[in-house]
């Protein structure tokens, strides 16, 4: 199966133009320029969990790093976007949270959530979509442009006999079947839900019934309804000593169930979040927008992506760097991957190996549609923390540390 990242490369020219337009929609205040430093020609893409914070705790080195990045007026000296695979929060709320944690103003248009690039999938915005996740789910989906939404809870309320795992939630009486529920036309997966068994069952019902879960079909339709998903991270790092399940684990469950029931692969119309090329193209557009707002005329040629997860942060940055060597729709010419040791990755971890029974080493934790490519899992630089990463970048660019 061709990786979605490679497919996105073929769409890049049109998506780049749309990403720049999307960036302009976000507005935001005009950043004040300060200092006598020459305009930057580089920008930073910073992961959040495991780089800036662990759960609700700010990593001390991250605070030190921003002391190097801020000018005396408290303004960033270079364009920065925060690229997270989180999605169960609004863009504005995440910006406020980062502002409180880091001690300076982070604007919403500096935050890219895993689903932010779904603004570009306008051909699906008028479909009636089943949406899965938690937090401000409907608010987020509407902000992305989706107009007709059905939540898993709403679908369960319409068809209570579909959700049978929890004995306490099973219907106590026989219910009449409904035939007045409009058909669902696609599935939108924005983040891990709370009741996985309910979401897995109802999403599968929608796919197998061609959007009419109150009925049954002798043969499951294939191709199935469009499925858009964000955040393929299998694991993420919080306060616990070991990584926690991410949305990628939920997707893995859904894919396995669909394959077991139908004998076919679940296909995604779009995957967003790291390591998708589309997410990095979108981030490049926002960096260019931010530089323009600051009055920095020099094009942003070099991107530095800092993360803690080889499977998403390093893989995605290296994939984008390879893409930039052959296709350059924007100004960027390179994307350098920098891996920190404050989150998922630890320096003692064995190198990932190809998924094979009985193989030694660390198993490949990437999503199936981003195939195992060892060269993409090797960071250009491995450093202890964000402070060291920022110092490295500034030195490479000839800036004062």
PDB file of C-alpha atoms in Angstrom, residues 144-348:
ATOM      1  CA  UNK A 144     -12.279  23.005  10.464  1.00  0.00           C
ATOM      2  CA  UNK A 145     -15.199  23.669   8.116  1.00  0.00           C
ATOM      3  CA  UNK A 146     -17.395  20.588   8.619  1.00  0.00           C
ATOM      4  CA  UNK A 147     -21.036  21.662   8.678  1.00  0.00           C
ATOM      5  CA  UNK A 148     -23.134  18.521   9.237  1.00  0.00           C
ATOM      6  CA  UNK A 149     -22.002  16.466  12.204  1.00  0.00           C
ATOM      7  CA  UNK A 150     -23.261  13.474  14.168  1.00  0.00           C
ATOM      8  CA  UNK A 151     -21.433  12.468  17.359  1.00  0.00           C
ATOM      9  CA  UNK A 152     -21.067   8.866  18.498  1.00  0.00           C
ATOM     10  CA  UNK A 153     -23.304   9.672  21.482  1.00  0.00           C
ATOM     11  CA  UNK A 154     -25.999  11.036  19.173  1.00  0.00           C
ATOM     12  CA  UNK A 155     -25.789   7.950  16.971  1.00  0.00           C
ATOM     13  CA  UNK A 156     -26.021   5.700  20.008  1.00  0.00           C
ATOM     14  CA  UNK A 157     -29.076   7.610  21.249  1.00  0.00           C
ATOM     15  CA  UNK A 158     -30.731   7.099  17.851  1.00  0.00           C
ATOM     16  CA  UNK A 159     -29.830   3.379  17.734  1.00  0.00           C
ATOM     17  CA  UNK A 160     -29.337   2.203  21.346  1.00  0.00           C
ATOM     18  CA  UNK A 161     -29.338  -1.489  20.391  1.00  0.00           C
ATOM     19  CA  UNK A 162     -25.986  -1.016  18.626  1.00  0.00           C
ATOM     20  CA  UNK A 163     -24.046  -0.508  21.883  1.00  0.00           C
ATOM     21  CA  UNK A 164     -24.152  -3.800  23.776  1.00  0.00           C
ATOM     22  CA  UNK A 165     -20.810  -4.240  25.587  1.00  0.00           C
ATOM     23  CA  UNK A 166     -21.685  -2.453  28.832  1.00  0.00           C
ATOM     24  CA  UNK A 167     -24.511  -4.392  30.475  1.00  0.00           C
ATOM     25  CA  UNK A 168     -25.615  -1.294  32.383  1.00  0.00           C
ATOM     26  CA  UNK A 169     -26.146   0.636  29.142  1.00  0.00           C
ATOM     27  CA  UNK A 170     -28.080  -1.990  27.246  1.00  0.00           C
ATOM     28  CA  UNK A 171     -31.714  -1.104  26.468  1.00  0.00           C
ATOM     29  CA  UNK A 172     -34.105  -2.550  29.036  1.00  0.00           C
ATOM     30  CA  UNK A 173     -37.069  -2.678  26.639  1.00  0.00           C
ATOM     31  CA  UNK A 174     -37.618  -3.619  23.010  1.00  0.00           C
ATOM     32  CA  UNK A 175     -37.306  -0.535  20.804  1.00  0.00           C
ATOM     33  CA  UNK A 176     -38.915   0.069  17.443  1.00  0.00           C
ATOM     34  CA  UNK A 177     -36.428   0.370  14.569  1.00  0.00           C
ATOM     35  CA  UNK A 178     -35.885   3.870  13.168  1.00  0.00           C
ATOM     36  CA  UNK A 179     -36.066   4.670   9.470  1.00  0.00           C
ATOM     37  CA  UNK A 180     -35.993   8.465   9.695  1.00  0.00           C
ATOM     38  CA  UNK A 181     -32.296   8.919  10.495  1.00  0.00           C
ATOM     39  CA  UNK A 182     -30.423  10.567   7.601  1.00  0.00           C
ATOM     40  CA  UNK A 183     -27.583   8.521   6.155  1.00  0.00           C
ATOM     41  CA  UNK A 184     -24.056   9.250   7.329  1.00  0.00           C
ATOM     42  CA  UNK A 185     -21.696  10.131   4.484  1.00  0.00           C
ATOM     43  CA  UNK A 186     -18.248   9.893   6.078  1.00  0.00           C
ATOM     44  CA  UNK A 187     -16.268   9.369   9.274  1.00  0.00           C
ATOM     45  CA  UNK A 188     -14.146  12.015  10.991  1.00  0.00           C
ATOM     46  CA  UNK A 189     -11.689  10.745  13.631  1.00  0.00           C
ATOM     47  CA  UNK A 190     -10.242  13.717  15.539  1.00  0.00           C
ATOM     48  CA  UNK A 191      -8.746  11.968  18.561  1.00  0.00           C
ATOM     49  CA  UNK A 192      -9.055   9.058  20.943  1.00  0.00           C
ATOM     50  CA  UNK A 193     -12.573   8.733  22.432  1.00  0.00           C
ATOM     51  CA  UNK A 194     -13.410   7.806  26.011  1.00  0.00           C
ATOM     52  CA  UNK A 195     -15.475   4.639  25.493  1.00  0.00           C
ATOM     53  CA  UNK A 196     -13.420   2.819  22.896  1.00  0.00           C
ATOM     54  CA  UNK A 197     -15.745  -0.184  22.693  1.00  0.00           C
ATOM     55  CA  UNK A 198     -18.738   2.024  21.826  1.00  0.00           C
ATOM     56  CA  UNK A 199     -16.875   4.080  19.233  1.00  0.00           C
ATOM     57  CA  UNK A 200     -15.264   1.033  17.606  1.00  0.00           C
ATOM     58  CA  UNK A 201     -18.619  -0.722  17.335  1.00  0.00           C
ATOM     59  CA  UNK A 202     -20.578   2.222  15.940  1.00  0.00           C
ATOM     60  CA  UNK A 203     -17.885   3.386  13.508  1.00  0.00           C
ATOM     61  CA  UNK A 204     -17.655  -0.168  12.183  1.00  0.00           C
ATOM     62  CA  UNK A 205     -21.453  -0.319  11.878  1.00  0.00           C
ATOM     63  CA  UNK A 206     -21.464   2.872   9.821  1.00  0.00           C
ATOM     64  CA  UNK A 207     -18.756   1.596   7.477  1.00  0.00           C
ATOM     65  CA  UNK A 208     -20.323  -1.836   7.003  1.00  0.00           C
ATOM     66  CA  UNK A 209     -23.821  -0.418   6.427  1.00  0.00           C
ATOM     67  CA  UNK A 210     -22.756   2.332   4.005  1.00  0.00           C
ATOM     68  CA  UNK A 211     -23.874   4.986   6.495  1.00  0.00           C
ATOM     69  CA  UNK A 212     -27.197   3.392   7.520  1.00  0.00           C
ATOM     70  CA  UNK A 213     -26.432   1.629  10.814  1.00  0.00           C
ATOM     71  CA  UNK A 214     -30.091   0.847  11.502  1.00  0.00           C
ATOM     72  CA  UNK A 215     -30.117  -1.535   8.546  1.00  0.00           C
ATOM     73  CA  UNK A 216     -28.039  -4.508   7.498  1.00  0.00           C
ATOM     74  CA  UNK A 217     -26.317  -5.210   4.201  1.00  0.00           C
ATOM     75  CA  UNK A 218     -25.567  -8.665   2.874  1.00  0.00           C
ATOM     76  CA  UNK A 219     -22.187  -7.485   1.639  1.00  0.00           C
ATOM     77  CA  UNK A 220     -20.132  -4.646   3.077  1.00  0.00           C
ATOM     78  CA  UNK A 221     -19.556  -1.917   0.465  1.00  0.00           C
ATOM     79  CA  UNK A 222     -16.030  -1.402  -0.796  1.00  0.00           C
ATOM     80  CA  UNK A 223     -14.640   1.146  -1.241  1.00  0.00           C
ATOM     81  CA  UNK A 224     -16.245   2.222   1.996  1.00  0.00           C
ATOM     82  CA  UNK A 225     -17.315   5.719   3.044  1.00  0.00           C
ATOM     83  CA  UNK A 226     -14.588   8.405   3.274  1.00  0.00           C
ATOM     84  CA  UNK A 227     -12.582   8.250   6.495  1.00  0.00           C
ATOM     85  CA  UNK A 228     -10.520  11.252   7.622  1.00  0.00           C
ATOM     86  CA  UNK A 229      -8.284  10.751  10.645  1.00  0.00           C
ATOM     87  CA  UNK A 230      -5.776  12.828  12.583  1.00  0.00           C
ATOM     88  CA  UNK A 231      -2.923  11.786  14.885  1.00  0.00           C
ATOM     89  CA  UNK A 232      -1.467   8.350  14.196  1.00  0.00           C
ATOM     90  CA  UNK A 233       0.740   8.355  17.327  1.00  0.00           C
ATOM     91  CA  UNK A 234       0.696   4.913  18.888  1.00  0.00           C
ATOM     92  CA  UNK A 235       2.105   6.321  22.142  1.00  0.00           C
ATOM     93  CA  UNK A 236       2.661   9.642  23.885  1.00  0.00           C
ATOM     94  CA  UNK A 237       4.437  10.710  27.059  1.00  0.00           C
ATOM     95  CA  UNK A 238       2.680  12.142  30.136  1.00  0.00           C
ATOM     96  CA  UNK A 239       3.664  12.047  33.818  1.00  0.00           C
ATOM     97  CA  UNK A 240       3.696   8.233  33.936  1.00  0.00           C
ATOM     98  CA  UNK A 241       7.032   6.441  33.661  1.00  0.00           C
ATOM     99  CA  UNK A 242       5.899   4.550  30.566  1.00  0.00           C
ATOM    100  CA  UNK A 243       4.245   6.020  27.437  1.00  0.00           C
ATOM    101  CA  UNK A 244       0.437   6.103  27.204  1.00  0.00           C
ATOM    102  CA  UNK A 245      -1.809   4.903  24.364  1.00  0.00           C
ATOM    103  CA  UNK A 246      -2.433   7.515  21.681  1.00  0.00           C
ATOM    104  CA  UNK A 247      -4.998   7.836  18.907  1.00  0.00           C
ATOM    105  CA  UNK A 248      -2.816   5.618  16.730  1.00  0.00           C
ATOM    106  CA  UNK A 249      -3.623   2.737  19.072  1.00  0.00           C
ATOM    107  CA  UNK A 250      -7.332   3.374  18.589  1.00  0.00           C
ATOM    108  CA  UNK A 251      -6.846   3.476  14.799  1.00  0.00           C
ATOM    109  CA  UNK A 252      -4.897   0.207  14.996  1.00  0.00           C
ATOM    110  CA  UNK A 253      -7.869  -1.412  16.751  1.00  0.00           C
ATOM    111  CA  UNK A 254     -10.320  -0.082  14.169  1.00  0.00           C
ATOM    112  CA  UNK A 255      -8.153  -1.252  11.265  1.00  0.00           C
ATOM    113  CA  UNK A 256      -7.776  -4.732  12.778  1.00  0.00           C
ATOM    114  CA  UNK A 257     -11.529  -5.096  13.383  1.00  0.00           C
ATOM    115  CA  UNK A 258     -12.406  -3.926   9.864  1.00  0.00           C
ATOM    116  CA  UNK A 259      -9.830  -6.268   8.275  1.00  0.00           C
ATOM    117  CA  UNK A 260     -11.000  -9.233  10.370  1.00  0.00           C
ATOM    118  CA  UNK A 261     -14.670  -8.671   9.476  1.00  0.00           C
ATOM    119  CA  UNK A 262     -14.271  -7.873   5.781  1.00  0.00           C
ATOM    120  CA  UNK A 263     -10.943  -9.337   4.695  1.00  0.00           C
ATOM    121  CA  UNK A 264     -10.041  -5.902   3.319  1.00  0.00           C
ATOM    122  CA  UNK A 265      -7.950  -2.968   4.503  1.00  0.00           C
ATOM    123  CA  UNK A 266      -9.521   0.134   6.000  1.00  0.00           C
ATOM    124  CA  UNK A 267      -8.561   3.000   3.698  1.00  0.00           C
ATOM    125  CA  UNK A 268      -8.119   6.618   4.758  1.00  0.00           C
ATOM    126  CA  UNK A 269      -9.154   9.450   2.483  1.00  0.00           C
ATOM    127  CA  UNK A 270      -6.779  11.628   4.491  1.00  0.00           C
ATOM    128  CA  UNK A 271      -4.406  11.336   7.448  1.00  0.00           C
ATOM    129  CA  UNK A 272      -3.245  14.518   9.170  1.00  0.00           C
ATOM    130  CA  UNK A 273      -0.891  15.241  12.012  1.00  0.00           C
ATOM    131  CA  UNK A 274       2.751  14.254  12.120  1.00  0.00           C
ATOM    132  CA  UNK A 275       4.350  12.574  10.184  1.00  0.00           C
ATOM    133  CA  UNK A 276       2.143  13.534   7.208  1.00  0.00           C
ATOM    134  CA  UNK A 277       3.654  15.799   4.555  1.00  0.00           C
ATOM    135  CA  UNK A 278       0.481  17.844   4.565  1.00  0.00           C
ATOM    136  CA  UNK A 279       1.028  18.855   8.198  1.00  0.00           C
ATOM    137  CA  UNK A 280       4.553  20.096   7.478  1.00  0.00           C
ATOM    138  CA  UNK A 281       3.389  21.985   4.394  1.00  0.00           C
ATOM    139  CA  UNK A 282       0.713  23.593   6.525  1.00  0.00           C
ATOM    140  CA  UNK A 283       3.287  24.499   9.186  1.00  0.00           C
ATOM    141  CA  UNK A 284       5.547  26.053   6.558  1.00  0.00           C
ATOM    142  CA  UNK A 285       2.669  28.239   5.419  1.00  0.00           C
ATOM    143  CA  UNK A 286       2.040  29.463   8.967  1.00  0.00           C
ATOM    144  CA  UNK A 287       5.725  30.238   9.503  1.00  0.00           C
ATOM    145  CA  UNK A 288       5.719  32.334   6.324  1.00  0.00           C
ATOM    146  CA  UNK A 289       2.565  34.110   7.505  1.00  0.00           C
ATOM    147  CA  UNK A 290       4.133  34.806  10.898  1.00  0.00           C
ATOM    148  CA  UNK A 291       7.308  36.199   9.332  1.00  0.00           C
ATOM    149  CA  UNK A 292       5.219  38.493   7.128  1.00  0.00           C
ATOM    150  CA  UNK A 293       3.299  39.742  10.170  1.00  0.00           C
ATOM    151  CA  UNK A 294       6.570  40.600  11.879  1.00  0.00           C
ATOM    152  CA  UNK A 295       7.769  42.481   8.806  1.00  0.00           C
ATOM    153  CA  UNK A 296      10.607  40.029   8.149  1.00  0.00           C
ATOM    154  CA  UNK A 297      11.093  40.220   4.397  1.00  0.00           C
ATOM    155  CA  UNK A 298      13.674  37.442   4.059  1.00  0.00           C
ATOM    156  CA  UNK A 299      12.148  34.103   2.991  1.00  0.00           C
ATOM    157  CA  UNK A 300      12.222  31.285   5.536  1.00  0.00           C
ATOM    158  CA  UNK A 301      14.623  28.832   3.890  1.00  0.00           C
ATOM    159  CA  UNK A 302      15.528  26.478   6.755  1.00  0.00           C
ATOM    160  CA  UNK A 303      13.131  24.675   9.065  1.00  0.00           C
ATOM    161  CA  UNK A 304      14.150  22.938  12.291  1.00  0.00           C
ATOM    162  CA  UNK A 305      11.698  20.403  13.701  1.00  0.00           C
ATOM    163  CA  UNK A 306      12.209  19.452  17.360  1.00  0.00           C
ATOM    164  CA  UNK A 307      10.403  16.467  18.820  1.00  0.00           C
ATOM    165  CA  UNK A 308      10.639  13.492  21.180  1.00  0.00           C
ATOM    166  CA  UNK A 309       9.064  10.765  19.067  1.00  0.00           C
ATOM    167  CA  UNK A 310      11.114   9.140  16.280  1.00  0.00           C
ATOM    168  CA  UNK A 311       7.985   7.657  14.710  1.00  0.00           C
ATOM    169  CA  UNK A 312       6.203  10.959  14.208  1.00  0.00           C
ATOM    170  CA  UNK A 313       8.543  13.915  14.777  1.00  0.00           C
ATOM    171  CA  UNK A 314      11.731  12.567  13.209  1.00  0.00           C
ATOM    172  CA  UNK A 315      10.043  10.519  10.487  1.00  0.00           C
ATOM    173  CA  UNK A 316       7.848  13.461   9.459  1.00  0.00           C
ATOM    174  CA  UNK A 317      10.662  16.024   9.406  1.00  0.00           C
ATOM    175  CA  UNK A 318      12.920  13.728   7.389  1.00  0.00           C
ATOM    176  CA  UNK A 319      10.093  12.860   4.995  1.00  0.00           C
ATOM    177  CA  UNK A 320       9.441  16.556   4.432  1.00  0.00           C
ATOM    178  CA  UNK A 321      13.165  17.226   3.963  1.00  0.00           C
ATOM    179  CA  UNK A 322      13.303  14.541   1.265  1.00  0.00           C
ATOM    180  CA  UNK A 323      10.247  16.083  -0.365  1.00  0.00           C
ATOM    181  CA  UNK A 324      11.869  19.533  -0.394  1.00  0.00           C
ATOM    182  CA  UNK A 325      14.833  18.175  -2.327  1.00  0.00           C
ATOM    183  CA  UNK A 326      12.588  17.389  -5.299  1.00  0.00           C
ATOM    184  CA  UNK A 327       9.579  19.710  -4.973  1.00  0.00           C
ATOM    185  CA  UNK A 328       9.758  23.261  -3.660  1.00  0.00           C
ATOM    186  CA  UNK A 329       6.386  24.966  -3.821  1.00  0.00           C
ATOM    187  CA  UNK A 330       7.255  27.337  -0.958  1.00  0.00           C
ATOM    188  CA  UNK A 331      10.411  29.070   0.206  1.00  0.00           C
ATOM    189  CA  UNK A 332      11.776  26.293   2.426  1.00  0.00           C
ATOM    190  CA  UNK A 333      14.768  24.315   1.184  1.00  0.00           C
ATOM    191  CA  UNK A 334      15.456  22.071   4.178  1.00  0.00           C
ATOM    192  CA  UNK A 335      13.841  20.602   7.280  1.00  0.00           C
ATOM    193  CA  UNK A 336      16.299  19.406   9.923  1.00  0.00           C
ATOM    194  CA  UNK A 337      15.107  16.831  12.462  1.00  0.00           C
ATOM    195  CA  UNK A 338      16.232  17.243  16.082  1.00  0.00           C
ATOM    196  CA  UNK A 339      15.357  14.572  18.645  1.00  0.00           C
ATOM    197  CA  UNK A 340      15.261  15.350  22.367  1.00  0.00           C
ATOM    198  CA  UNK A 341      15.511  12.872  25.243  1.00  0.00           C
ATOM    199  CA  UNK A 342      12.848  14.347  27.530  1.00  0.00           C
ATOM    200  CA  UNK A 343       9.848  12.369  26.258  1.00  0.00           C
ATOM    201  CA  UNK A 344       9.100   9.153  24.377  1.00  0.00           C
ATOM    202  CA  UNK A 345      12.664   8.670  23.145  1.00  0.00           C
ATOM    203  CA  UNK A 346      15.426   7.556  25.467  1.00  0.00           C
ATOM    204  CA  UNK A 347      19.089   7.268  24.477  1.00  0.00           C
ATOM    205  CA  UNK A 348      19.206   3.622  25.639  1.00  0.00           C
TER     206      UNK A 348
END
